[in-house]
PDB file of C-alpha atoms in Angstrom:
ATOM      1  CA  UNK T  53       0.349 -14.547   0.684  1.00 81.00           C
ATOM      2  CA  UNK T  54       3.089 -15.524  -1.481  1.00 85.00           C
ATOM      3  CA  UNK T  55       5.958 -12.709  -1.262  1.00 92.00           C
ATOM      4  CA  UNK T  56       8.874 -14.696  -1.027  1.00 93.00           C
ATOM      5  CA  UNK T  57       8.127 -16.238  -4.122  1.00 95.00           C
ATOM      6  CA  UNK T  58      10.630 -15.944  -6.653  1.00 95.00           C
ATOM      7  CA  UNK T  59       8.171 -14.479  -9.254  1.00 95.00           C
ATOM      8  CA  UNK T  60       7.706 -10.990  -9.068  1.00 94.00           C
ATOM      9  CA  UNK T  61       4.003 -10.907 -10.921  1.00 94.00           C
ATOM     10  CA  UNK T  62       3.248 -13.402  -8.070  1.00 95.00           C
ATOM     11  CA  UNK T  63       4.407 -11.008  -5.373  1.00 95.00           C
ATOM     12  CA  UNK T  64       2.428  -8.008  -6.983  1.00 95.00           C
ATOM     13  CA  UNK T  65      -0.592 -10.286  -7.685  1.00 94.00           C
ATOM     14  CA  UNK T  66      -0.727 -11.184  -4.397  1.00 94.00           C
ATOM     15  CA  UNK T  67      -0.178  -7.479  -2.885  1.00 93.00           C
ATOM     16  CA  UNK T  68      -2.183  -5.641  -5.409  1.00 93.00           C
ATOM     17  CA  UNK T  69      -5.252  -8.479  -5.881  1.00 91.00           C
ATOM     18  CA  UNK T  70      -5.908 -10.281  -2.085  1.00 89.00           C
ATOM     19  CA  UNK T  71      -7.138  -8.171   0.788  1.00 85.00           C
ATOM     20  CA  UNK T  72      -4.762  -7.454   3.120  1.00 82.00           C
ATOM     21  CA  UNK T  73      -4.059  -4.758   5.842  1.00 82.00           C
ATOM     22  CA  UNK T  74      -0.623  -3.166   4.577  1.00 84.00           C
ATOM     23  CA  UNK T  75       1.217  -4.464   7.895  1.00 83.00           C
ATOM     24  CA  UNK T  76       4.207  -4.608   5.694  1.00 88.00           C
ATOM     25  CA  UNK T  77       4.213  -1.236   4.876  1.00 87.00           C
ATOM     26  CA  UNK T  78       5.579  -0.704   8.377  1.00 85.00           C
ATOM     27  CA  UNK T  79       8.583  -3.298   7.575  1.00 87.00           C
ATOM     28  CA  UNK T  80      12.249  -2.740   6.758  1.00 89.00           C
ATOM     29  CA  UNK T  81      12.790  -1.523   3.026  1.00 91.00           C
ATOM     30  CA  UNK T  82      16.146  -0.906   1.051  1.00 92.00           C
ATOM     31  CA  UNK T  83      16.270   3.006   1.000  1.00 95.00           C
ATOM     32  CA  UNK T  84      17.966   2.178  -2.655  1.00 94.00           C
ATOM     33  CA  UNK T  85      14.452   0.676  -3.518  1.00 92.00           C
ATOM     34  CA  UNK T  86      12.566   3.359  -2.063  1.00 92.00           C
ATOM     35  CA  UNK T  87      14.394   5.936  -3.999  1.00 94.00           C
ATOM     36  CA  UNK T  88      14.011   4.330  -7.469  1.00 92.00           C
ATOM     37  CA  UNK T  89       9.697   4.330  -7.224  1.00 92.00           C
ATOM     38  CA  UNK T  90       7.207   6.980  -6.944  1.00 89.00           C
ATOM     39  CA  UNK T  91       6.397   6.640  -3.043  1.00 87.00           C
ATOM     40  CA  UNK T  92       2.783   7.480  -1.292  1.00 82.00           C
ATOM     41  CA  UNK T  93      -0.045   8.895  -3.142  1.00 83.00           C
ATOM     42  CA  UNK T  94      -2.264  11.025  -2.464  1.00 82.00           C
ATOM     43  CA  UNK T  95      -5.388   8.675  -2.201  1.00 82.00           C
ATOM     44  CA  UNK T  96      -6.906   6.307  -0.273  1.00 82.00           C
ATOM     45  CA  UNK T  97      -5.152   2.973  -0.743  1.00 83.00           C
ATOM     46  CA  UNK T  98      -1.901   4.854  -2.450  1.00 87.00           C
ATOM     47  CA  UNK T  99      -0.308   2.389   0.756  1.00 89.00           C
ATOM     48  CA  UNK T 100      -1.394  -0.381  -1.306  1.00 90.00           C
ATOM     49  CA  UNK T 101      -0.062   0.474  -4.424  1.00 92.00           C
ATOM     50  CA  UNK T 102       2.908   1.633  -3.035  1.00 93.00           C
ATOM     51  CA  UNK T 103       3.768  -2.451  -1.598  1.00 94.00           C
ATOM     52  CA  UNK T 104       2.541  -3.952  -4.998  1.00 94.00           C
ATOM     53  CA  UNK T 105       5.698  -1.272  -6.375  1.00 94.00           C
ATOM     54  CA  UNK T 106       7.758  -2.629  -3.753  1.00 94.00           C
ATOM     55  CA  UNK T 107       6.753  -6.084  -4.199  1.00 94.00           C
ATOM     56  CA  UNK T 108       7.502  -5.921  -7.998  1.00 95.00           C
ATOM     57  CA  UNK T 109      11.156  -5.317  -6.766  1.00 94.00           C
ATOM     58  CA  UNK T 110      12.050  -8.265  -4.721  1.00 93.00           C
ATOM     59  CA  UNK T 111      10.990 -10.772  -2.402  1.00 94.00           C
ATOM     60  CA  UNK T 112       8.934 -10.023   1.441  1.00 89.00           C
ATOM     61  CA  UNK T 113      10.913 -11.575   4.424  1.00 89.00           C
ATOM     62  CA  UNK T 114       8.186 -12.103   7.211  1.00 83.00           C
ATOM     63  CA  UNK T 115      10.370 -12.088  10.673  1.00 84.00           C
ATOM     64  CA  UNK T 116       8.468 -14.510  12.631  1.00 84.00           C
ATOM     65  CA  UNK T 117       8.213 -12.769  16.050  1.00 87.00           C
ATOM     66  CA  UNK T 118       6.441  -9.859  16.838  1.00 83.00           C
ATOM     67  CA  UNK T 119       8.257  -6.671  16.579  1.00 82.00           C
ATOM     68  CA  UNK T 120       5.429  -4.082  16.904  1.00 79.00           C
ATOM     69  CA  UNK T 121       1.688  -3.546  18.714  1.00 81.00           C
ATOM     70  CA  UNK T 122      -0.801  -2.868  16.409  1.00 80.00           C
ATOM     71  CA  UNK T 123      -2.947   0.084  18.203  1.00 82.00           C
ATOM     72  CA  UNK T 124      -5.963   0.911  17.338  1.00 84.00           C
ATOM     73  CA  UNK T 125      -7.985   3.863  17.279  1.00 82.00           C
ATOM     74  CA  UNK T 126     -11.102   5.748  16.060  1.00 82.00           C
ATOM     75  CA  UNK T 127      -8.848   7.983  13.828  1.00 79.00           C
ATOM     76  CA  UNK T 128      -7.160   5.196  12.320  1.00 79.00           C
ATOM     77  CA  UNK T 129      -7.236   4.860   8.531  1.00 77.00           C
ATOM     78  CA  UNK T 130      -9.251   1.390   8.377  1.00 76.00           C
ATOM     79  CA  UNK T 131     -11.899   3.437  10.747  1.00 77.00           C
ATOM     80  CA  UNK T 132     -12.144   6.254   8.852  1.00 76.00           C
ATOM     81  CA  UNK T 133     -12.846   4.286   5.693  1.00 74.00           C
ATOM     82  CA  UNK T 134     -15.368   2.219   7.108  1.00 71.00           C
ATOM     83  CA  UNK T 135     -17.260   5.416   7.696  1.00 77.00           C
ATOM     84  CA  UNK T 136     -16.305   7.159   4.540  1.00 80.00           C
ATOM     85  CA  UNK T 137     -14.833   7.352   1.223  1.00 80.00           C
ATOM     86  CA  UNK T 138     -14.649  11.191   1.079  1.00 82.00           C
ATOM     87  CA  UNK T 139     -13.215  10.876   4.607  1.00 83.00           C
ATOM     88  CA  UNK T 140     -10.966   8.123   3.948  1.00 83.00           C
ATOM     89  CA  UNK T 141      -9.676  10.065   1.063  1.00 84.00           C
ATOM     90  CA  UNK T 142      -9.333  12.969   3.384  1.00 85.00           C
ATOM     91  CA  UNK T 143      -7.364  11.460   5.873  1.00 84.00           C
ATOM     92  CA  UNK T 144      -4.800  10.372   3.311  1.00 83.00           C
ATOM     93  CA  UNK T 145      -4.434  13.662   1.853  1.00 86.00           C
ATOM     94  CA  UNK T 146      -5.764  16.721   3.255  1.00 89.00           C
ATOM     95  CA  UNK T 147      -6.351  18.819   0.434  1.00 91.00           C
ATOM     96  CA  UNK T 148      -8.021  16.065  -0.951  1.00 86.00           C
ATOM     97  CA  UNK T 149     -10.885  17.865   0.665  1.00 89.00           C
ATOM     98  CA  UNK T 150     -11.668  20.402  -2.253  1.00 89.00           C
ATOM     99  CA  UNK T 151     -11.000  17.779  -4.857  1.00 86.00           C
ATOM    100  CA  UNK T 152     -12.309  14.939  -6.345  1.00 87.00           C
ATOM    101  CA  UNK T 153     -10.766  12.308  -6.111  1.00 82.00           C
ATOM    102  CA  UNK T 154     -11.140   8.603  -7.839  1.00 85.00           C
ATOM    103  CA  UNK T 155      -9.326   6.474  -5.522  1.00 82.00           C
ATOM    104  CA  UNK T 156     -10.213   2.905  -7.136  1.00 84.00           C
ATOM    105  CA  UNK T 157      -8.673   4.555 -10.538  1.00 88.00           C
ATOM    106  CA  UNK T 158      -5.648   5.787  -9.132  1.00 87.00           C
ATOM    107  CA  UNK T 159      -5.295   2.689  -7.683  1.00 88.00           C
ATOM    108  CA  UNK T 160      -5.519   0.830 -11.041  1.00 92.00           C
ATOM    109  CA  UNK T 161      -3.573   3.493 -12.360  1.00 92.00           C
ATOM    110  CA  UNK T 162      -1.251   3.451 -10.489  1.00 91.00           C
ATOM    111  CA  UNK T 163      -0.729  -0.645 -10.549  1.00 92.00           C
ATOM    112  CA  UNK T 164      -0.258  -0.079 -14.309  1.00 94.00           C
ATOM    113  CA  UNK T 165       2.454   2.441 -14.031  1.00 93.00           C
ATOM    114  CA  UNK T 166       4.121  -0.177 -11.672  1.00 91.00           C
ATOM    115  CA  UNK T 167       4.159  -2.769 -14.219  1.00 93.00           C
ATOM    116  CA  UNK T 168       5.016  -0.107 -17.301  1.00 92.00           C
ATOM    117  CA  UNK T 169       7.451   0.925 -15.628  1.00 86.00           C
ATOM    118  CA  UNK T 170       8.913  -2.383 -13.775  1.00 81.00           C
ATOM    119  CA  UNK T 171      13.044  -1.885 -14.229  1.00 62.00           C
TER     120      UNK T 171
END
């Protein structure tokens, strides 16, 4: 994926259009750019939009070592939307489970906001 390119419709292209598992949402991010965008949703893949936000800001710096374990789980997100919509939607949010909710909208929604709304 391209995030260290200098574009930032390339970044958010990249983060908002290619599959990808949202590994970066566990990276280091400026508290100054956290506090100037709307931060998690409450919908499946609100992660997602959240780094295509984040990527329209500046560039992704991929340390190359590993500074984590990725653990996995039957509980984990990925699982529970393999099984589910309702459930992945659910495990986001958990009042999400007396509403409906349209999370491929929100998503798109959301990744027009981004770019409305781009400073």
């Amino acid at each position: 994926m391209n995030l260290d390119s200098a574009k930032p419709q390339e970044r958010f292209h990249a983060l908002a259009c290619f599959p990808h598992a949202c590994y970066y949402i566990f990276g280091v991010i400026r508290t100054s750019s956290l506090k100037s965008i709307p931060l998690w949703g409450r919908f499946a893949g609100s992660d997602r939009a959240l780094l295509a936000r984040i990527g329209l800001l500046g560039r992704f710096y991929e340390v190359p070592e590993y500074l984590f374990f990725l653990r996995r789980h039957p509980n984990q997100s990925i699982n529970v939307g393999l099984r589910s919509m309702y459930l992945y939607n659910v495990w986001f949010d958990t009042s999400n489970r007396s509403r409906v909710v349209l999370p491929h909208w929100e998503r798109v929604l959301e990744y027009l906001s981004a770019i409305k709304n781009r400073r």
